[in-house]
Structures are given as C-alpha cells and as structure tokens.
Amino acid sequence: MEPGTGPGGAADPGARASADTGTGTGTGAPADPGADLTGEPFPPGDWAEPVERLDELYRWVESAALRTAGWYMADRTWKRRGARALRAGAAGGALVGALLPLLDLAAGLHGAAEWGYPALLAGVACAACDRWFGLTAGWMRDVATAQAVQRRLQVLQFDWASESVREVLGPADGTASEATERCLGVLRRFSDDVTDLVRDETTEWMIGFRTGGTVPGSVRGPGGARAPGEPVPLGRTVPALGVRPNMPRQRPPESPSR
C-alpha cells in the first residue's frame, strides 16, 4: 500500500461511494421487497493494486449490508399493516361486544345483545390470527434486525475511516502487507457480524413458528452459552455465572478421646 493513501483510496470511502452512486447511503441498488436475502459473487480484481482492490471490497460489503437492512425494512411494511388491521379488529370486536349488551339493557335496543357474541368472536379471531401468523412480532423483529445492521455498519464506517486516516498520516504500524491484512480483518469481522444477526433473526422466527408465535424464555441471545432452541435439562438447576452455590456446612471430625 502506497504511503499517503488510505485502505479505500481516500480518507472517507463511504462518502466517495455515495458520490459515485448519487445517493447518501453508499449503495448502488435499493432493496427489492420481493427478492430474498441471497449473496452476490465475490468481486473479482487484481491484488497488484491493493488500494483499488480494498476499495472494491469495502463497497461490496457495505452494499450487501445496506441491502440486508433495506430488505428487513421493506419486509416489515406489510406485516405492520396486517398487524395493525388485526389489532384494530380485535379491539373493535371487544368494544362492540361489550357495548351491545349495555345498549340492550339501557337504551332498550332489544335483540342487540345477541350480536355481541359474534362481535366478541370476531375480535378473538383477529387476535388469534395475529398471534398465530406472528405479524406483530415479525415486524418488530424486522425493525430490530435492520437497526442492528445499520448500527454495525456505522461502526464499520468509523473503523474504515480510522484506517484511512492512519494511512494518510503515515503508515507507521508495520508494512503495507500488514495494513492490507488489517483492513481485510475489519471487513471480515463486519461480514461475520451481519451474518450472525440474520441467523439469529431466522432462529427466532423458526422458534416462534414452532411455539405458535411466542419465543420461550429459555432461548438466550447471541452471547449465551446455550444454542438457540436447545432445551433446558430437566431435573437440573444451572447456577448463574459468577454466583457461588451454597454448600451445606459440615462439622469437622471430632478428635478421639484419650
């Protein structure tokens, strides 16, 4: 890597990518709501020019992350609309089912109480559909995953800018080969983090589908010691980390009498 140039060829590679595409996100193609989260081929290039090659890899990684976040934000749109419609139907059915008997007694609307039961049944059906199909939990999970990807992308952009500034001010941390390897490590860790976020969201969706829209409390996060979906052994209590179990106090053996 030549002195005076950053790993992306500039001190702010995200800004240059935005200028090339004409947008402020650094991606060339918006997310397609009908497409799946499929990867793209690894960008070919010649490592004889490491600056241009690292710039291409940064754009490829950043574009994939923005496309993933855009897919989740587009997927939550129809889920949010359906969840709101079902919740409004559940609230409306409960309200109408409670008011009709009161109107039958207070206002003298004879026969109105009979329609309260179908209204309550419709409200319960709406709530059951929302819970069974997981619309409310689904769009909330999509928003959380998209925000997590965007938050991790911001960390990558600042890390990449830090590497760029370090090279511009002067490569004092080893040779050009070590700087290139360090930049590749930053991109690799970011790609692994985004993949883990998508896998965790998929695991939560699978568990929620098997349990009827509810995620059991035994499922831990990404930093848990137990894998997602792994059942807790019965008849065994695992103490919390950092807590010493209480052991029964034993009396010392008595010395034999002389």
mmCIF file of C-alpha atoms in Angstrom:
data_model
loop_
_atom_site.group_PDB
_atom_site.id
_atom_site.type_symbol
_atom_site.label_atom_id
_atom_site.label_comp_id
_atom_site.label_asym_id
_atom_site.label_seq_id
_atom_site.Cartn_x
_atom_site.Cartn_y
_atom_site.Cartn_z
ATOM 1 C CA MET A 1 0.000 0.000 0.000
ATOM 2 C CA GLU A 2 1.459 3.330 -1.029
ATOM 3 C CA PRO A 3 2.108 5.970 1.632
ATOM 4 C CA GLY A 4 -0.389 8.779 1.818
ATOM 5 C CA THR A 5 -3.361 6.662 0.692
ATOM 6 C CA GLY A 6 -5.991 5.018 2.824
ATOM 7 C CA PRO A 7 -7.237 1.419 2.615
ATOM 8 C CA GLY A 8 -10.079 2.608 0.433
ATOM 9 C CA GLY A 9 -8.033 5.103 -1.560
ATOM 10 C CA ALA A 10 -9.454 8.071 0.407
ATOM 11 C CA ALA A 11 -9.950 9.210 3.968
ATOM 12 C CA ASP A 12 -13.713 8.704 3.717
ATOM 13 C CA PRO A 13 -14.566 5.794 1.383
ATOM 14 C CA GLY A 14 -18.264 5.920 2.294
ATOM 15 C CA ALA A 15 -18.552 9.487 1.025
ATOM 16 C CA ARG A 16 -16.866 8.598 -2.245
ATOM 17 C CA ALA A 17 -19.178 5.634 -2.737
ATOM 18 C CA SER A 18 -22.152 7.926 -2.137
ATOM 19 C CA ALA A 19 -20.838 10.373 -4.725
ATOM 20 C CA ASP A 20 -20.443 7.599 -7.294
ATOM 21 C CA THR A 21 -23.974 6.288 -6.854
ATOM 22 C CA GLY A 22 -25.656 9.636 -6.378
ATOM 23 C CA THR A 23 -27.171 8.651 -3.022
ATOM 24 C CA GLY A 24 -26.284 9.162 0.598
ATOM 25 C CA THR A 25 -26.295 5.507 1.554
ATOM 26 C CA GLY A 26 -23.315 4.210 -0.351
ATOM 27 C CA THR A 27 -25.224 1.523 -2.210
ATOM 28 C CA GLY A 28 -25.896 1.250 -5.886
ATOM 29 C CA ALA A 29 -29.146 -0.744 -5.851
ATOM 30 C CA PRO A 30 -32.074 -0.433 -3.453
ATOM 31 C CA ALA A 31 -33.526 -3.470 -1.753
ATOM 32 C CA ASP A 32 -36.175 -5.370 -3.669
ATOM 33 C CA PRO A 33 -39.075 -6.327 -1.359
ATOM 34 C CA GLY A 34 -39.790 -9.434 -3.457
ATOM 35 C CA ALA A 35 -36.194 -10.676 -3.502
ATOM 36 C CA ASP A 36 -34.596 -12.971 -0.980
ATOM 37 C CA LEU A 37 -31.509 -12.399 1.123
ATOM 38 C CA THR A 38 -29.137 -14.033 -1.313
ATOM 39 C CA GLY A 39 -25.492 -13.110 -1.529
ATOM 40 C CA GLU A 40 -23.597 -11.787 -4.501
ATOM 41 C CA PRO A 41 -20.466 -13.226 -6.132
ATOM 42 C CA PHE A 42 -17.185 -12.147 -4.663
ATOM 43 C CA PRO A 43 -15.954 -9.172 -6.697
ATOM 44 C CA PRO A 44 -13.020 -10.146 -8.918
ATOM 45 C CA GLY A 45 -9.951 -7.997 -9.059
ATOM 46 C CA ASP A 46 -6.182 -7.827 -9.262
ATOM 47 C CA TRP A 47 -4.277 -7.650 -5.989
ATOM 48 C CA ALA A 48 -1.407 -5.961 -7.807
ATOM 49 C CA GLU A 49 -3.298 -2.754 -6.954
ATOM 50 C CA PRO A 50 -4.284 -3.277 -3.298
ATOM 51 C CA VAL A 51 -5.795 0.208 -2.882
ATOM 52 C CA GLU A 52 -8.362 -0.260 -5.656
ATOM 53 C CA ARG A 53 -8.978 -3.852 -4.583
ATOM 54 C CA LEU A 54 -9.728 -2.886 -0.964
ATOM 55 C CA ASP A 55 -11.982 -0.107 -2.191
ATOM 56 C CA GLU A 56 -13.998 -2.614 -4.226
ATOM 57 C CA LEU A 57 -14.277 -4.981 -1.272
ATOM 58 C CA TYR A 58 -15.449 -2.179 1.013
ATOM 59 C CA ARG A 59 -18.148 -1.158 -1.440
ATOM 60 C CA TRP A 60 -19.216 -4.777 -1.847
ATOM 61 C CA VAL A 61 -19.505 -5.328 1.923
ATOM 62 C CA GLU A 62 -21.247 -2.012 2.549
ATOM 63 C CA SER A 63 -23.717 -2.548 -0.297
ATOM 64 C CA ALA A 64 -24.590 -6.029 0.994
ATOM 65 C CA ALA A 65 -25.242 -4.665 4.499
ATOM 66 C CA LEU A 66 -27.427 -1.825 3.211
ATOM 67 C CA ARG A 67 -29.328 -4.249 1.032
ATOM 68 C CA THR A 68 -29.930 -6.513 4.034
ATOM 69 C CA ALA A 69 -31.197 -3.643 6.171
ATOM 70 C CA GLY A 70 -33.388 -2.433 3.301
ATOM 71 C CA TRP A 71 -34.859 -5.911 2.856
ATOM 72 C CA TYR A 72 -35.898 -6.073 6.506
ATOM 73 C CA MET A 73 -37.376 -2.576 6.398
ATOM 74 C CA ALA A 74 -39.353 -3.472 3.259
ATOM 75 C CA ASP A 75 -40.491 -6.793 4.740
ATOM 76 C CA ARG A 76 -41.879 -5.157 7.855
ATOM 77 C CA THR A 77 -44.220 -2.873 5.839
ATOM 78 C CA TRP A 78 -46.927 -5.403 5.005
ATOM 79 C CA LYS A 79 -46.516 -7.116 8.379
ATOM 80 C CA ARG A 80 -47.074 -3.832 10.191
ATOM 81 C CA ARG A 81 -50.194 -3.062 8.158
ATOM 82 C CA GLY A 82 -51.631 -6.519 8.734
ATOM 83 C CA ALA A 83 -50.820 -6.426 12.448
ATOM 84 C CA ARG A 84 -52.477 -3.043 12.881
ATOM 85 C CA ALA A 85 -55.567 -4.191 10.997
ATOM 86 C CA LEU A 86 -55.884 -7.348 13.106
ATOM 87 C CA ARG A 87 -55.312 -5.479 16.355
ATOM 88 C CA ALA A 88 -57.884 -2.871 15.366
ATOM 89 C CA GLY A 89 -60.323 -5.678 14.575
ATOM 90 C CA ALA A 90 -59.658 -7.306 17.946
ATOM 91 C CA ALA A 91 -60.174 -4.041 19.825
ATOM 92 C CA GLY A 92 -63.269 -3.171 17.802
ATOM 93 C CA GLY A 93 -64.805 -6.606 18.326
ATOM 94 C CA ALA A 94 -64.205 -6.439 22.066
ATOM 95 C CA LEU A 95 -65.640 -2.919 22.274
ATOM 96 C CA VAL A 96 -68.746 -3.712 20.217
ATOM 97 C CA GLY A 97 -69.282 -6.987 22.065
ATOM 98 C CA ALA A 98 -69.235 -5.130 25.385
ATOM 99 C CA LEU A 99 -71.408 -2.191 24.298
ATOM 100 C CA LEU A 100 -74.244 -4.091 22.610
ATOM 101 C CA PRO A 101 -75.480 -5.823 25.787
ATOM 102 C CA LEU A 102 -75.348 -2.497 27.618
ATOM 103 C CA LEU A 103 -77.361 -0.817 24.894
ATOM 104 C CA ASP A 104 -79.854 -3.657 25.043
ATOM 105 C CA LEU A 105 -80.373 -3.075 28.752
ATOM 106 C CA ALA A 106 -80.056 0.703 28.974
ATOM 107 C CA ALA A 107 -81.374 2.018 25.647
ATOM 108 C CA GLY A 108 -83.967 -0.651 25.061
ATOM 109 C CA LEU A 109 -82.447 -1.986 21.847
ATOM 110 C CA HIS A 110 -84.000 -5.424 22.026
ATOM 111 C CA GLY A 111 -82.006 -8.109 20.273
ATOM 112 C CA ALA A 112 -78.768 -6.104 20.228
ATOM 113 C CA ALA A 113 -77.202 -8.327 22.863
ATOM 114 C CA GLU A 114 -77.392 -11.272 20.500
ATOM 115 C CA TRP A 115 -74.928 -9.568 18.162
ATOM 116 C CA GLY A 116 -72.437 -9.089 20.962
ATOM 117 C CA TYR A 117 -71.314 -12.690 20.844
ATOM 118 C CA PRO A 118 -70.388 -12.641 17.126
ATOM 119 C CA ALA A 119 -68.540 -9.356 17.715
ATOM 120 C CA LEU A 120 -66.542 -10.879 20.559
ATOM 121 C CA LEU A 121 -65.865 -13.951 18.456
ATOM 122 C CA ALA A 122 -64.570 -11.772 15.608
ATOM 123 C CA GLY A 123 -62.273 -9.904 17.993
ATOM 124 C CA VAL A 124 -60.884 -13.139 19.393
ATOM 125 C CA ALA A 125 -60.352 -14.457 15.864
ATOM 126 C CA CYS A 126 -58.380 -11.340 14.905
ATOM 127 C CA ALA A 127 -56.181 -11.620 17.978
ATOM 128 C CA ALA A 128 -55.632 -15.329 17.330
ATOM 129 C CA CYS A 129 -54.654 -14.687 13.700
ATOM 130 C CA ASP A 130 -52.178 -12.023 14.746
ATOM 131 C CA ARG A 131 -50.641 -14.344 17.296
ATOM 132 C CA TRP A 132 -50.606 -17.421 15.062
ATOM 133 C CA PHE A 133 -49.135 -15.744 11.983
ATOM 134 C CA GLY A 134 -46.779 -13.635 14.124
ATOM 135 C CA LEU A 135 -47.386 -10.359 12.308
ATOM 136 C CA THR A 136 -46.776 -8.058 15.265
ATOM 137 C CA ALA A 137 -43.733 -9.998 16.443
ATOM 138 C CA GLY A 138 -42.492 -10.273 12.861
ATOM 139 C CA TRP A 139 -42.443 -6.610 12.002
ATOM 140 C CA MET A 140 -40.914 -5.708 15.353
ATOM 141 C CA ARG A 141 -38.218 -8.308 14.750
ATOM 142 C CA ASP A 142 -37.583 -6.888 11.270
ATOM 143 C CA VAL A 143 -37.155 -3.370 12.641
ATOM 144 C CA ALA A 144 -34.797 -4.560 15.380
ATOM 145 C CA THR A 145 -32.654 -6.510 12.905
ATOM 146 C CA ALA A 146 -32.488 -3.621 10.433
ATOM 147 C CA GLN A 147 -31.457 -1.217 13.186
ATOM 148 C CA ALA A 148 -28.802 -3.657 14.409
ATOM 149 C CA VAL A 149 -27.344 -3.987 10.898
ATOM 150 C CA GLN A 150 -27.305 -0.215 10.433
ATOM 151 C CA ARG A 151 -25.680 0.278 13.827
ATOM 152 C CA ARG A 152 -22.976 -2.259 12.966
ATOM 153 C CA LEU A 153 -22.490 -0.558 9.603
ATOM 154 C CA GLN A 154 -21.790 2.738 11.328
ATOM 155 C CA VAL A 155 -19.099 1.033 13.383
ATOM 156 C CA LEU A 156 -17.541 -0.294 10.172
ATOM 157 C CA GLN A 157 -17.580 3.140 8.565
ATOM 158 C CA PHE A 158 -15.797 4.722 11.511
ATOM 159 C CA ASP A 159 -13.279 1.869 11.694
ATOM 160 C CA TRP A 160 -12.604 2.176 7.979
ATOM 161 C CA ALA A 161 -12.190 5.943 8.282
ATOM 162 C CA SER A 162 -9.754 5.373 11.144
ATOM 163 C CA GLU A 163 -7.681 3.036 8.993
ATOM 164 C CA SER A 164 -7.777 5.578 6.167
ATOM 165 C CA VAL A 165 -6.594 8.406 8.405
ATOM 166 C CA ARG A 166 -3.841 6.196 9.775
ATOM 167 C CA GLU A 167 -2.525 5.537 6.284
ATOM 168 C CA VAL A 168 -2.866 9.164 5.212
ATOM 169 C CA LEU A 169 -0.904 10.415 8.198
ATOM 170 C CA GLY A 170 1.769 7.834 7.549
ATOM 171 C CA PRO A 171 1.906 4.028 7.687
ATOM 172 C CA ALA A 172 3.718 3.665 10.995
ATOM 173 C CA ASP A 173 2.122 0.362 12.027
ATOM 174 C CA GLY A 174 4.067 -2.170 10.016
ATOM 175 C CA THR A 175 4.393 -2.791 6.328
ATOM 176 C CA ALA A 176 1.838 -2.381 3.550
ATOM 177 C CA SER A 177 1.100 -6.103 3.707
ATOM 178 C CA GLU A 178 0.201 -5.871 7.390
ATOM 179 C CA ALA A 179 -2.004 -2.836 6.732
ATOM 180 C CA THR A 180 -3.833 -4.711 3.972
ATOM 181 C CA GLU A 181 -4.326 -7.729 6.213
ATOM 182 C CA ARG A 182 -5.648 -5.492 8.980
ATOM 183 C CA CYS A 183 -8.179 -3.907 6.609
ATOM 184 C CA LEU A 184 -9.293 -7.331 5.391
ATOM 185 C CA GLY A 185 -9.803 -8.359 9.011
ATOM 186 C CA VAL A 186 -12.090 -5.364 9.582
ATOM 187 C CA LEU A 187 -14.231 -6.315 6.579
ATOM 188 C CA ARG A 188 -14.297 -9.977 7.549
ATOM 189 C CA ARG A 189 -15.454 -9.277 11.107
ATOM 190 C CA PHE A 190 -18.178 -7.000 9.824
ATOM 191 C CA SER A 191 -19.455 -9.621 7.381
ATOM 192 C CA ASP A 192 -19.488 -12.236 10.152
ATOM 193 C CA ASP A 193 -21.425 -9.909 12.455
ATOM 194 C CA VAL A 194 -24.093 -9.201 9.831
ATOM 195 C CA THR A 195 -24.397 -12.915 9.084
ATOM 196 C CA ASP A 196 -24.847 -13.647 12.796
ATOM 197 C CA LEU A 197 -27.594 -11.007 13.052
ATOM 198 C CA VAL A 198 -29.510 -12.543 10.158
ATOM 199 C CA ARG A 199 -29.055 -16.060 11.537
ATOM 200 C CA ASP A 200 -30.284 -15.021 14.990
ATOM 201 C CA GLU A 201 -33.398 -13.417 13.482
ATOM 202 C CA THR A 202 -34.074 -16.547 11.433
ATOM 203 C CA THR A 203 -33.669 -18.721 14.530
ATOM 204 C CA GLU A 204 -36.139 -16.590 16.474
ATOM 205 C CA TRP A 205 -38.612 -16.843 13.590
ATOM 206 C CA MET A 206 -38.299 -20.646 13.498
ATOM 207 C CA ILE A 207 -38.746 -20.957 17.272
ATOM 208 C CA GLY A 208 -41.712 -18.589 17.232
ATOM 209 C CA PHE A 209 -43.303 -20.574 14.406
ATOM 210 C CA ARG A 210 -42.944 -23.857 16.271
ATOM 211 C CA THR A 211 -44.298 -22.414 19.529
ATOM 212 C CA GLY A 212 -47.241 -20.580 17.964
ATOM 213 C CA GLY A 213 -45.798 -17.071 17.875
ATOM 214 C CA THR A 214 -44.137 -17.000 21.312
ATOM 215 C CA VAL A 215 -40.435 -17.364 21.980
ATOM 216 C CA PRO A 216 -39.694 -19.345 25.150
ATOM 217 C CA GLY A 217 -37.719 -17.626 27.843
ATOM 218 C CA SER A 218 -35.060 -20.335 27.820
ATOM 219 C CA VAL A 219 -33.713 -19.037 24.491
ATOM 220 C CA ARG A 220 -30.667 -16.912 25.085
ATOM 221 C CA GLY A 221 -29.125 -14.207 22.983
ATOM 222 C CA PRO A 222 -26.030 -14.450 20.791
ATOM 223 C CA GLY A 223 -23.739 -14.330 23.824
ATOM 224 C CA GLY A 224 -25.490 -17.130 25.693
ATOM 225 C CA ALA A 225 -23.759 -20.366 26.493
ATOM 226 C CA ARG A 226 -26.623 -22.492 25.159
ATOM 227 C CA ALA A 227 -27.505 -22.665 21.487
ATOM 228 C CA PRO A 228 -30.876 -21.172 20.383
ATOM 229 C CA GLY A 229 -33.683 -23.668 20.733
ATOM 230 C CA GLU A 230 -31.728 -26.088 22.911
ATOM 231 C CA PRO A 231 -33.992 -27.395 25.703
ATOM 232 C CA VAL A 232 -33.076 -26.983 29.332
ATOM 233 C CA PRO A 233 -32.214 -30.314 31.011
ATOM 234 C CA LEU A 234 -34.985 -31.404 33.360
ATOM 235 C CA GLY A 235 -34.249 -32.003 36.982
ATOM 236 C CA ARG A 236 -31.080 -29.962 36.921
ATOM 237 C CA THR A 237 -30.606 -26.367 38.024
ATOM 238 C CA VAL A 238 -27.706 -24.492 36.483
ATOM 239 C CA PRO A 239 -26.381 -21.759 38.793
ATOM 240 C CA ALA A 240 -25.873 -18.291 37.393
ATOM 241 C CA LEU A 241 -22.418 -17.263 36.274
ATOM 242 C CA GLY A 242 -20.381 -15.587 38.970
ATOM 243 C CA VAL A 243 -22.583 -16.938 41.783
ATOM 244 C CA ARG A 244 -21.083 -19.491 44.128
ATOM 245 C CA PRO A 245 -23.530 -22.236 45.095
ATOM 246 C CA ASN A 246 -24.301 -22.604 48.763
ATOM 247 C CA MET A 247 -22.854 -25.820 50.117
ATOM 248 C CA PRO A 248 -24.054 -27.397 53.360
ATOM 249 C CA ARG A 249 -21.736 -26.670 56.250
ATOM 250 C CA GLN A 250 -20.071 -29.773 57.626
ATOM 251 C CA ARG A 251 -18.771 -30.228 61.127
ATOM 252 C CA PRO A 252 -15.076 -31.094 61.489
ATOM 253 C CA PRO A 253 -14.383 -34.604 62.661
ATOM 254 C CA GLU A 254 -14.082 -34.945 66.394
ATOM 255 C CA SER A 255 -10.750 -35.969 67.830
ATOM 256 C CA PRO A 256 -10.773 -39.359 69.600
ATOM 257 C CA SER A 257 -10.909 -39.142 73.391
ATOM 258 C CA ARG A 258 -7.919 -40.422 75.265
#
